[in-house]
Amino acid sequence: MLEKIREEIDVIDNQVVELFEKRITLAAKAGEYKNANGIPLIHPAREREIIARLTENQSDIMAGYTKILFNTVFDLSRLHQSKYGSKSSAVTKSIKHALENTPKVFPQSAVVACQGAEGAYSQFACEKLFSRPRIMYFNSFNDVFNAVDKGLCKKGILPIENSLQGSVTEVYDLMVKYNFYIAKSVKMKINHALLANKGADLSGIKEIYSHEQALSQCGDYLKSLKDVKIIECENTAVASKMVSESERTDIAAISNPRCADLYNLIILSNDIQKNGNNYTRFICITKELEIYPGGDKISLLFTVAHKPGALYGIMSKFAALGVNLTKLESRPIPDRDFEFVFYSEFEASIYSEEIIDLISSLDSSPEAFVFLGSYNEV
C-alpha cells in the first residue's frame, strides 16, 4: 500500500518539477520585458491576486499551505528575474569596481583608528592584520567611525562580537549611522587579568575598573570578591593606565596581561574570564569598498516590511542557493516602534554570479539594503 502511494507521489513530483521549470522560464521572459520597459520586478498586487484566485475554493488549512508554497515560488521567480533586471544596480557596480581595482594583497601599513590606549585589545588585533600600522587612538567607538568617515584614518579596528557575551551592540548601532565597509576581520583569544600597582594585595582591593564587556566576561570572578566597587570605563587599556597613574594600591584594572609590563603593574590574578573559550572578533573598516582575494565571508544590512512572512521571504533566497547563513541579528531602529534592522553574515564567494544575483535582488527590493563587504577572517 505504502509503495503504491509513493509511486503516485513520484509521478506528481515529476509533474511539479516540469511545470515549475516552465513557470521559471516564463518568469525569466517577464523579467526581460520588465527590464526593457523600466517596470519594477516586484508586483505585490499581482501576487495577491494569484493567491486569492488559487485559494478561493480551498479550506482554511489548505489555503494556508498554498499561500506558503506560492510565496516561495514568487521569491524564487523574483530571484531568477533579477538575473535580467539588476545587473546595473549601484551595489553591483560598486562590487565589480572593487573587484577590479582593489590591490591583490592586503596592505602591510596604514593609518589605523583604534579605540582606547596603548595595550588595548584592538591594538593587538590591528597588529595581527598590519605588520607596520600607524595607530591613532580615540576615546570611543563613535570616534573611530568618525575618523574613518572623515578620512583622518584610512582604516579602523572595532570589536564586533564576543564568544561569551555576544555582539557588541554599540558597534552594530553605529553601523546604521555611518557609511563604511568591512575589508577584513580577525578572531582573537581574550585573556583577562587583574592588574594593580606594585605593593597591592588582592585582599586590599576596593575598586576595579574596566570596560563593560570585560567586566561581564569576568562576572563570576568579580562575584567572588567582597566589598569591591565595580567601575566601568571606556577601555581595558585605559583602565590599566588610570590605575598606573593613580599610584594607589587599593584599586585594580581588568585588562590584557601584557598591560602589566606596559604600565609597570603587577598581576594579582590571571585568566579570570568565565571560561577559557573567550574569543572576540574584530573588523577592519574602510570608507571605500575594498574586496581582497580569498574573501569567504559576506556581511549585509537590511530591513524587511512589517508584515508576516517578510523575513522568511529574505531567508528563502539564501536557502534556494544553499547558502550557509552564519549570523542573523536584529537591532531596533531608533525612533521607529517595533521595527528592526537585520545584520547577516554568510559564507560565499563574491566571484559567484549566483551570489551577485542574490545581492542584486536584495538591493532591488523596496526595503533598505546595504552591502557591508566581502572579506576573509584571520
mmCIF file of C-alpha atoms in Angstrom:
data_model
loop_
_atom_site.group_PDB
_atom_site.id
_atom_site.type_symbol
_atom_site.label_atom_id
_atom_site.label_comp_id
_atom_site.label_asym_id
_atom_site.label_seq_id
_atom_site.Cartn_x
_atom_site.Cartn_y
_atom_site.Cartn_z
ATOM 1 C CA MET A 1 0.000 0.000 0.000
ATOM 2 C CA LEU A 2 2.733 2.466 1.017
ATOM 3 C CA GLU A 3 4.753 1.698 -2.113
ATOM 4 C CA LYS A 4 1.706 2.382 -4.281
ATOM 5 C CA ILE A 5 1.218 5.778 -2.581
ATOM 6 C CA ARG A 6 4.877 6.617 -3.060
ATOM 7 C CA GLU A 7 4.700 5.738 -6.751
ATOM 8 C CA GLU A 8 1.793 8.164 -7.194
ATOM 9 C CA ILE A 9 3.675 10.855 -5.294
ATOM 10 C CA ASP A 10 6.711 10.339 -7.538
ATOM 11 C CA VAL A 11 4.580 10.857 -10.639
ATOM 12 C CA ILE A 12 3.124 14.065 -9.195
ATOM 13 C CA ASP A 13 6.584 15.296 -8.146
ATOM 14 C CA ASN A 14 7.855 14.826 -11.700
ATOM 15 C CA GLN A 15 4.918 16.834 -13.000
ATOM 16 C CA VAL A 16 5.505 19.566 -10.418
ATOM 17 C CA VAL A 17 9.171 19.890 -11.414
ATOM 18 C CA GLU A 18 8.279 20.052 -15.112
ATOM 19 C CA LEU A 19 5.641 22.733 -14.519
ATOM 20 C CA PHE A 20 7.891 24.661 -12.129
ATOM 21 C CA GLU A 21 10.633 24.806 -14.762
ATOM 22 C CA LYS A 22 8.126 26.132 -17.303
ATOM 23 C CA ARG A 23 6.984 28.775 -14.813
ATOM 24 C CA ILE A 24 10.542 29.893 -14.073
ATOM 25 C CA THR A 25 11.263 30.134 -17.811
ATOM 26 C CA LEU A 26 8.225 32.367 -18.268
ATOM 27 C CA ALA A 27 9.305 34.403 -15.221
ATOM 28 C CA ALA A 28 12.652 34.992 -16.931
ATOM 29 C CA LYS A 29 10.885 36.285 -20.038
ATOM 30 C CA ALA A 30 8.769 38.546 -17.843
ATOM 31 C CA GLY A 31 11.958 39.783 -16.177
ATOM 32 C CA GLU A 32 13.488 40.659 -19.540
ATOM 33 C CA TYR A 33 10.352 42.552 -20.560
ATOM 34 C CA LYS A 34 10.222 44.428 -17.246
ATOM 35 C CA ASN A 35 13.877 45.391 -17.548
ATOM 36 C CA ALA A 36 13.443 46.583 -21.127
ATOM 37 C CA ASN A 37 10.413 48.688 -20.229
ATOM 38 C CA GLY A 38 11.501 50.047 -16.849
ATOM 39 C CA ILE A 39 8.910 48.039 -14.899
ATOM 40 C CA PRO A 40 9.748 47.078 -11.272
ATOM 41 C CA LEU A 41 10.370 43.378 -10.707
ATOM 42 C CA ILE A 42 8.134 43.269 -7.632
ATOM 43 C CA HIS A 43 4.367 43.426 -8.181
ATOM 44 C CA PRO A 44 2.625 42.793 -4.803
ATOM 45 C CA ALA A 45 -0.893 43.314 -6.199
ATOM 46 C CA ARG A 46 -0.337 40.660 -8.875
ATOM 47 C CA GLU A 47 0.919 38.194 -6.250
ATOM 48 C CA ARG A 48 -2.097 38.830 -4.031
ATOM 49 C CA GLU A 49 -4.432 38.244 -6.978
ATOM 50 C CA ILE A 50 -2.787 34.898 -7.751
ATOM 51 C CA ILE A 51 -3.048 33.654 -4.159
ATOM 52 C CA ALA A 52 -6.639 34.864 -3.839
ATOM 53 C CA ARG A 53 -7.599 33.038 -7.066
ATOM 54 C CA LEU A 54 -5.837 29.806 -6.122
ATOM 55 C CA THR A 55 -7.233 29.656 -2.597
ATOM 56 C CA GLU A 56 -10.761 30.835 -3.304
ATOM 57 C CA ASN A 57 -12.344 27.368 -3.004
ATOM 58 C CA GLN A 58 -9.865 25.803 -0.570
ATOM 59 C CA SER A 59 -10.280 25.048 3.109
ATOM 60 C CA ASP A 60 -8.500 27.371 5.507
ATOM 61 C CA ILE A 61 -5.747 24.875 6.212
ATOM 62 C CA MET A 62 -5.095 24.150 2.525
ATOM 63 C CA ALA A 63 -5.274 27.870 1.704
ATOM 64 C CA GLY A 64 -2.535 28.442 4.281
ATOM 65 C CA TYR A 65 -0.359 25.745 2.720
ATOM 66 C CA THR A 66 -0.954 27.141 -0.761
ATOM 67 C CA LYS A 67 -0.004 30.639 0.343
ATOM 68 C CA ILE A 68 3.275 29.382 1.826
ATOM 69 C CA LEU A 69 4.036 27.372 -1.318
ATOM 70 C CA PHE A 70 3.403 30.213 -3.717
ATOM 71 C CA ASN A 71 5.178 32.815 -1.636
ATOM 72 C CA THR A 72 8.227 30.575 -2.063
ATOM 73 C CA VAL A 73 7.544 30.290 -5.794
ATOM 74 C CA PHE A 74 7.273 34.086 -6.037
ATOM 75 C CA ASP A 75 10.566 34.523 -4.182
ATOM 76 C CA LEU A 76 12.364 32.099 -6.494
ATOM 77 C CA SER A 77 10.803 33.705 -9.559
ATOM 78 C CA ARG A 78 11.955 37.153 -8.460
ATOM 79 C CA LEU A 79 15.417 35.785 -7.749
ATOM 80 C CA HIS A 80 15.555 34.330 -11.267
ATOM 81 C CA GLN A 81 14.140 37.518 -12.794
ATOM 82 C CA SER A 82 16.848 39.571 -11.081
ATOM 83 C CA LYS A 83 19.345 37.984 -13.473
ATOM 84 C CA TYR A 84 17.765 40.086 -16.181
ATOM 85 C CA GLY A 85 16.931 43.272 -14.351
ATOM 86 C CA SER A 86 19.537 44.260 -11.771
ATOM 87 C CA LYS A 87 22.977 43.825 -13.311
ATOM 88 C CA SER A 88 23.402 47.577 -13.499
ATOM 89 C CA SER A 89 22.318 48.284 -9.938
ATOM 90 C CA ALA A 90 24.505 50.602 -7.867
ATOM 91 C CA VAL A 91 25.611 47.862 -5.500
ATOM 92 C CA THR A 92 26.564 45.567 -8.390
ATOM 93 C CA LYS A 93 28.603 48.345 -9.995
ATOM 94 C CA SER A 94 30.404 49.093 -6.731
ATOM 95 C CA ILE A 95 31.206 45.418 -6.151
ATOM 96 C CA LYS A 96 32.565 44.933 -9.662
ATOM 97 C CA HIS A 97 34.555 48.148 -9.398
ATOM 98 C CA ALA A 98 36.084 46.956 -6.117
ATOM 99 C CA LEU A 99 36.905 43.525 -7.570
ATOM 100 C CA GLU A 100 38.724 45.181 -10.469
ATOM 101 C CA ASN A 101 40.527 47.934 -8.523
ATOM 102 C CA THR A 102 41.338 46.580 -5.058
ATOM 103 C CA PRO A 103 45.027 45.582 -4.735
ATOM 104 C CA LYS A 104 45.604 41.838 -4.776
ATOM 105 C CA VAL A 105 47.375 41.893 -1.403
ATOM 106 C CA PHE A 106 46.078 43.384 1.854
ATOM 107 C CA PRO A 107 48.326 46.357 2.834
ATOM 108 C CA GLN A 108 51.040 45.900 5.435
ATOM 109 C CA SER A 109 50.915 49.546 6.534
ATOM 110 C CA ALA A 110 48.099 52.054 7.068
ATOM 111 C CA VAL A 111 46.947 54.803 9.397
ATOM 112 C CA VAL A 112 44.507 52.895 11.607
ATOM 113 C CA ALA A 113 41.982 54.169 14.148
ATOM 114 C CA CYS A 114 41.646 52.151 17.367
ATOM 115 C CA GLN A 115 39.555 52.778 20.455
ATOM 116 C CA GLY A 116 41.326 53.052 23.803
ATOM 117 C CA ALA A 117 45.023 53.391 24.542
ATOM 118 C CA GLU A 118 48.301 51.535 24.083
ATOM 119 C CA GLY A 119 47.737 47.946 25.181
ATOM 120 C CA ALA A 120 44.091 47.788 24.059
ATOM 121 C CA TYR A 121 42.887 44.538 22.529
ATOM 122 C CA SER A 122 42.098 46.481 19.355
ATOM 123 C CA GLN A 123 45.801 47.356 19.129
ATOM 124 C CA PHE A 124 46.774 43.686 19.153
ATOM 125 C CA ALA A 125 44.064 42.917 16.598
ATOM 126 C CA CYS A 126 45.449 45.721 14.443
ATOM 127 C CA GLU A 127 48.962 44.288 14.689
ATOM 128 C CA LYS A 128 47.680 40.888 13.550
ATOM 129 C CA LEU A 129 46.283 42.473 10.392
ATOM 130 C CA PHE A 130 49.045 45.021 9.670
ATOM 131 C CA SER A 131 52.773 44.438 10.121
ATOM 132 C CA ARG A 132 53.543 48.195 10.185
ATOM 133 C CA PRO A 133 50.420 50.069 11.352
ATOM 134 C CA ARG A 134 50.416 53.707 12.361
ATOM 135 C CA ILE A 135 47.823 53.657 15.126
ATOM 136 C CA MET A 136 45.752 56.616 16.265
ATOM 137 C CA TYR A 137 43.795 56.107 19.487
ATOM 138 C CA PHE A 138 40.314 57.501 20.093
ATOM 139 C CA ASN A 139 38.090 57.634 23.151
ATOM 140 C CA SER A 140 35.010 55.897 21.746
ATOM 141 C CA PHE A 141 33.767 53.568 19.030
ATOM 142 C CA ASN A 142 31.906 56.520 17.533
ATOM 143 C CA ASP A 143 35.200 58.423 17.262
ATOM 144 C CA VAL A 144 36.732 55.503 15.342
ATOM 145 C CA PHE A 145 33.851 55.507 12.856
ATOM 146 C CA ASN A 146 34.096 59.280 12.545
ATOM 147 C CA ALA A 147 37.859 59.172 11.941
ATOM 148 C CA VAL A 148 37.404 56.763 9.035
ATOM 149 C CA ASP A 149 34.359 58.626 7.753
ATOM 150 C CA LYS A 150 36.221 61.957 7.662
ATOM 151 C CA GLY A 151 39.374 60.482 6.128
ATOM 152 C CA LEU A 152 41.594 61.107 9.148
ATOM 153 C CA CYS A 153 42.422 57.394 9.159
ATOM 154 C CA LYS A 154 42.393 55.013 6.221
ATOM 155 C CA LYS A 155 41.081 52.115 8.280
ATOM 156 C CA GLY A 156 39.581 51.390 11.701
ATOM 157 C CA ILE A 157 39.566 48.399 14.040
ATOM 158 C CA LEU A 158 36.435 47.609 16.078
ATOM 159 C CA PRO A 159 35.234 44.674 18.187
ATOM 160 C CA ILE A 160 32.069 43.199 16.740
ATOM 161 C CA GLU A 161 31.330 40.009 18.673
ATOM 162 C CA ASN A 162 32.479 38.054 21.724
ATOM 163 C CA SER A 163 32.039 34.310 22.174
ATOM 164 C CA LEU A 164 30.840 34.745 25.788
ATOM 165 C CA GLN A 165 28.833 37.970 25.660
ATOM 166 C CA GLY A 166 27.609 38.040 22.074
ATOM 167 C CA SER A 167 27.553 41.076 19.810
ATOM 168 C CA VAL A 168 28.956 44.479 20.716
ATOM 169 C CA THR A 169 25.626 46.230 20.241
ATOM 170 C CA GLU A 170 27.054 49.750 20.227
ATOM 171 C CA VAL A 171 29.121 48.947 17.160
ATOM 172 C CA TYR A 172 26.108 47.421 15.399
ATOM 173 C CA ASP A 173 24.060 50.537 16.130
ATOM 174 C CA LEU A 174 26.830 52.742 14.729
ATOM 175 C CA MET A 175 26.741 50.697 11.523
ATOM 176 C CA VAL A 176 23.379 52.298 10.790
ATOM 177 C CA LYS A 177 24.777 55.793 11.270
ATOM 178 C CA TYR A 178 27.933 55.577 9.151
ATOM 179 C CA ASN A 179 28.580 54.517 5.596
ATOM 180 C CA PHE A 180 31.506 52.091 5.656
ATOM 181 C CA TYR A 181 32.650 48.632 4.558
ATOM 182 C CA ILE A 182 34.368 45.653 6.165
ATOM 183 C CA ALA A 183 37.690 44.827 4.482
ATOM 184 C CA LYS A 184 38.927 42.085 6.818
ATOM 185 C CA SER A 185 38.272 40.532 10.206
ATOM 186 C CA VAL A 186 40.329 38.802 12.856
ATOM 187 C CA LYS A 187 39.405 36.496 15.722
ATOM 188 C CA MET A 188 41.489 36.796 18.878
ATOM 189 C CA LYS A 189 41.608 34.772 22.070
ATOM 190 C CA ILE A 190 40.964 37.077 25.015
ATOM 191 C CA ASN A 191 42.660 36.550 28.385
ATOM 192 C CA HIS A 192 41.797 38.928 31.173
ATOM 193 C CA ALA A 193 43.952 39.606 34.216
ATOM 194 C CA LEU A 194 43.510 41.704 37.340
ATOM 195 C CA LEU A 195 46.304 44.293 37.368
ATOM 196 C CA ALA A 196 47.365 46.621 40.173
ATOM 197 C CA ASN A 197 50.259 48.805 41.267
ATOM 198 C CA LYS A 198 53.280 47.243 42.917
ATOM 199 C CA GLY A 199 52.706 46.682 46.621
ATOM 200 C CA ALA A 200 48.998 45.944 46.147
ATOM 201 C CA ASP A 201 47.362 42.842 47.587
ATOM 202 C CA LEU A 202 44.142 41.229 46.384
ATOM 203 C CA SER A 203 42.601 41.429 49.834
ATOM 204 C CA GLY A 204 43.097 45.198 49.873
ATOM 205 C CA ILE A 205 41.452 45.989 46.528
ATOM 206 C CA LYS A 206 38.391 48.246 46.921
ATOM 207 C CA GLU A 207 37.736 49.373 43.321
ATOM 208 C CA ILE A 208 38.073 47.616 39.957
ATOM 209 C CA TYR A 209 37.985 49.426 36.609
ATOM 210 C CA SER A 210 37.403 48.046 33.125
ATOM 211 C CA HIS A 211 35.238 48.113 30.016
ATOM 212 C CA GLU A 212 31.687 46.797 30.441
ATOM 213 C CA GLN A 213 32.315 43.798 28.161
ATOM 214 C CA ALA A 214 35.390 42.739 30.131
ATOM 215 C CA LEU A 215 33.548 43.186 33.426
ATOM 216 C CA SER A 216 30.727 40.997 32.150
ATOM 217 C CA GLN A 217 33.138 38.351 30.832
ATOM 218 C CA CYS A 218 34.714 38.199 34.313
ATOM 219 C CA GLY A 219 31.409 38.292 36.176
ATOM 220 C CA ASP A 220 31.906 35.027 38.079
ATOM 221 C CA TYR A 221 35.318 36.118 39.324
ATOM 222 C CA LEU A 222 34.018 39.507 40.436
ATOM 223 C CA LYS A 223 31.197 37.870 42.382
ATOM 224 C CA SER A 224 33.815 36.004 44.407
ATOM 225 C CA LEU A 225 35.297 39.265 45.684
ATOM 226 C CA LYS A 226 33.866 41.000 48.734
ATOM 227 C CA ASP A 227 33.133 44.697 49.187
ATOM 228 C CA VAL A 228 34.652 45.743 45.857
ATOM 229 C CA LYS A 229 33.190 48.592 43.799
ATOM 230 C CA ILE A 230 32.993 47.911 40.070
ATOM 231 C CA ILE A 231 33.502 50.962 37.823
ATOM 232 C CA GLU A 232 33.084 50.979 34.038
ATOM 233 C CA CYS A 233 35.461 52.908 31.802
ATOM 234 C CA GLU A 234 35.865 53.183 28.043
ATOM 235 C CA ASN A 235 38.577 50.575 27.511
ATOM 236 C CA THR A 236 40.580 47.876 29.316
ATOM 237 C CA ALA A 237 43.923 49.509 28.454
ATOM 238 C CA VAL A 238 42.600 52.881 29.621
ATOM 239 C CA ALA A 239 41.708 51.181 32.910
ATOM 240 C CA SER A 240 45.298 49.966 33.302
ATOM 241 C CA LYS A 241 46.636 53.421 32.522
ATOM 242 C CA MET A 242 44.310 55.014 35.098
ATOM 243 C CA VAL A 243 45.446 52.586 37.796
ATOM 244 C CA SER A 244 49.114 53.160 36.977
ATOM 245 C CA GLU A 245 48.804 56.933 37.032
ATOM 246 C CA SER A 246 46.888 56.907 40.350
ATOM 247 C CA GLU A 247 49.723 55.106 42.206
ATOM 248 C CA ARG A 248 47.051 53.757 44.587
ATOM 249 C CA THR A 249 47.363 50.201 45.859
ATOM 250 C CA ASP A 250 43.665 49.712 46.639
ATOM 251 C CA ILE A 251 42.426 49.818 43.028
ATOM 252 C CA ALA A 252 42.890 47.430 40.111
ATOM 253 C CA ALA A 253 42.044 47.028 36.433
ATOM 254 C CA ILE A 254 40.793 44.107 34.404
ATOM 255 C CA SER A 255 42.918 44.182 31.293
ATOM 256 C CA ASN A 256 45.208 42.315 28.931
ATOM 257 C CA PRO A 257 48.083 40.714 30.909
ATOM 258 C CA ARG A 258 50.532 42.430 28.544
ATOM 259 C CA CYS A 259 49.455 45.764 30.025
ATOM 260 C CA ALA A 260 51.296 44.804 33.211
ATOM 261 C CA ASP A 261 54.715 45.437 31.647
ATOM 262 C CA LEU A 262 53.418 48.335 29.584
ATOM 263 C CA TYR A 263 52.118 50.271 32.610
ATOM 264 C CA ASN A 264 54.506 48.906 35.277
ATOM 265 C CA LEU A 265 51.778 46.935 37.057
ATOM 266 C CA ILE A 266 51.634 43.518 38.700
ATOM 267 C CA ILE A 267 49.237 40.656 38.003
ATOM 268 C CA LEU A 268 47.093 39.813 41.031
ATOM 269 C CA SER A 269 45.020 37.167 39.202
ATOM 270 C CA ASN A 270 45.262 35.784 35.683
ATOM 271 C CA ASP A 271 42.767 34.134 33.307
ATOM 272 C CA ILE A 272 39.788 35.472 35.252
ATOM 273 C CA GLN A 273 37.229 35.303 32.430
ATOM 274 C CA LYS A 274 34.286 32.911 32.817
ATOM 275 C CA ASN A 275 35.979 30.187 30.766
ATOM 276 C CA GLY A 276 38.989 29.663 28.551
ATOM 277 C CA ASN A 277 36.964 29.728 25.342
ATOM 278 C CA ASN A 278 36.827 33.520 25.190
ATOM 279 C CA TYR A 279 37.264 34.972 21.721
ATOM 280 C CA THR A 280 36.475 38.377 20.238
ATOM 281 C CA ARG A 281 36.050 39.141 16.559
ATOM 282 C CA PHE A 282 37.391 42.478 15.332
ATOM 283 C CA ILE A 283 36.540 44.042 11.985
ATOM 284 C CA CYS A 284 38.676 46.337 9.851
ATOM 285 C CA ILE A 285 36.505 49.062 8.333
ATOM 286 C CA THR A 286 37.163 51.265 5.319
ATOM 287 C CA LYS A 287 35.404 54.246 3.765
ATOM 288 C CA GLU A 288 35.645 52.868 0.227
ATOM 289 C CA LEU A 289 34.684 49.325 -0.702
ATOM 290 C CA GLU A 290 37.756 47.083 -0.895
ATOM 291 C CA ILE A 291 37.469 43.383 -1.756
ATOM 292 C CA TYR A 292 40.684 41.412 -1.428
ATOM 293 C CA PRO A 293 41.166 37.954 -2.961
ATOM 294 C CA GLY A 294 40.240 34.975 -0.792
ATOM 295 C CA GLY A 295 37.286 36.516 0.983
ATOM 296 C CA ASP A 296 34.736 33.894 2.004
ATOM 297 C CA LYS A 297 32.510 35.989 4.279
ATOM 298 C CA ILE A 298 29.859 38.475 3.190
ATOM 299 C CA SER A 299 28.055 40.886 5.519
ATOM 300 C CA LEU A 300 24.758 42.637 4.798
ATOM 301 C CA LEU A 301 22.379 45.036 6.489
ATOM 302 C CA PHE A 302 18.701 45.064 5.563
ATOM 303 C CA THR A 303 15.208 45.841 6.789
ATOM 304 C CA VAL A 304 12.010 43.972 5.995
ATOM 305 C CA ALA A 305 8.407 45.040 5.706
ATOM 306 C CA HIS A 306 6.496 44.953 8.984
ATOM 307 C CA LYS A 307 4.237 42.058 7.966
ATOM 308 C CA PRO A 308 4.033 38.272 8.454
ATOM 309 C CA GLY A 309 6.455 36.253 6.361
ATOM 310 C CA ALA A 310 8.629 39.204 5.345
ATOM 311 C CA LEU A 311 11.806 37.827 6.931
ATOM 312 C CA TYR A 312 11.021 34.363 5.604
ATOM 313 C CA GLY A 313 10.940 35.866 2.116
ATOM 314 C CA ILE A 314 14.531 37.015 2.542
ATOM 315 C CA MET A 315 15.701 33.749 4.082
ATOM 316 C CA SER A 316 14.188 31.701 1.274
ATOM 317 C CA LYS A 317 16.561 33.390 -1.177
ATOM 318 C CA PHE A 318 19.555 32.120 0.785
ATOM 319 C CA ALA A 319 18.033 28.662 1.192
ATOM 320 C CA ALA A 320 17.381 28.396 -2.538
ATOM 321 C CA LEU A 321 21.116 28.777 -3.200
ATOM 322 C CA GLY A 322 22.194 26.524 -0.338
ATOM 323 C CA VAL A 323 23.999 29.437 1.320
ATOM 324 C CA ASN A 324 25.238 28.923 4.874
ATOM 325 C CA LEU A 325 23.913 31.865 6.894
ATOM 326 C CA THR A 326 26.280 32.135 9.870
ATOM 327 C CA LYS A 327 24.753 35.150 11.605
ATOM 328 C CA LEU A 328 21.398 36.891 11.723
ATOM 329 C CA GLU A 329 20.799 39.539 14.357
ATOM 330 C CA SER A 330 18.245 42.291 14.711
ATOM 331 C CA ARG A 331 18.604 45.712 16.275
ATOM 332 C CA PRO A 332 15.740 48.169 16.857
ATOM 333 C CA ILE A 333 15.598 51.162 14.537
ATOM 334 C CA PRO A 334 15.753 54.386 16.591
ATOM 335 C CA ASP A 335 12.512 56.408 16.679
ATOM 336 C CA ARG A 336 10.515 53.638 14.953
ATOM 337 C CA ASP A 337 8.247 51.438 17.067
ATOM 338 C CA PHE A 338 8.919 47.703 16.799
ATOM 339 C CA GLU A 339 10.841 47.987 13.545
ATOM 340 C CA PHE A 340 14.234 46.402 13.200
ATOM 341 C CA VAL A 341 17.324 46.368 11.026
ATOM 342 C CA PHE A 342 18.925 42.962 10.438
ATOM 343 C CA TYR A 343 22.631 42.207 10.209
ATOM 344 C CA SER A 344 23.585 38.980 8.489
ATOM 345 C CA GLU A 345 26.758 37.143 7.592
ATOM 346 C CA PHE A 346 27.078 34.200 5.269
ATOM 347 C CA GLU A 347 29.790 32.102 3.692
ATOM 348 C CA ALA A 348 30.102 32.508 -0.061
ATOM 349 C CA SER A 349 32.377 33.788 -2.805
ATOM 350 C CA ILE A 350 31.629 37.230 -4.187
ATOM 351 C CA TYR A 351 33.029 35.977 -7.515
ATOM 352 C CA SER A 352 29.976 33.719 -7.910
ATOM 353 C CA GLU A 353 27.400 35.081 -10.361
ATOM 354 C CA GLU A 354 24.666 33.458 -8.266
ATOM 355 C CA ILE A 355 25.763 35.468 -5.231
ATOM 356 C CA ILE A 356 25.929 38.676 -7.276
ATOM 357 C CA ASP A 357 22.382 37.950 -8.467
ATOM 358 C CA LEU A 358 21.253 37.346 -4.871
ATOM 359 C CA ILE A 359 22.747 40.632 -3.670
ATOM 360 C CA SER A 360 21.261 42.470 -6.639
ATOM 361 C CA SER A 361 17.801 41.053 -5.951
ATOM 362 C CA LEU A 362 18.026 42.197 -2.326
ATOM 363 C CA ASP A 363 19.193 45.619 -3.474
ATOM 364 C CA SER A 364 16.206 45.904 -5.825
ATOM 365 C CA SER A 365 13.687 45.286 -3.042
ATOM 366 C CA PRO A 366 11.703 48.272 -1.724
ATOM 367 C CA GLU A 367 13.200 47.894 1.764
ATOM 368 C CA ALA A 368 16.540 49.289 2.938
ATOM 369 C CA PHE A 369 19.609 47.270 1.977
ATOM 370 C CA VAL A 370 23.345 47.845 2.497
ATOM 371 C CA PHE A 371 26.202 45.662 1.296
ATOM 372 C CA LEU A 372 28.827 45.796 4.069
ATOM 373 C CA GLY A 373 31.620 43.865 2.424
ATOM 374 C CA SER A 374 33.225 40.627 1.284
ATOM 375 C CA TYR A 375 36.290 39.652 3.282
ATOM 376 C CA ASN A 376 38.228 36.880 4.980
ATOM 377 C CA GLU A 377 38.923 36.299 8.665
ATOM 378 C CA VAL A 378 42.323 35.533 10.132
#
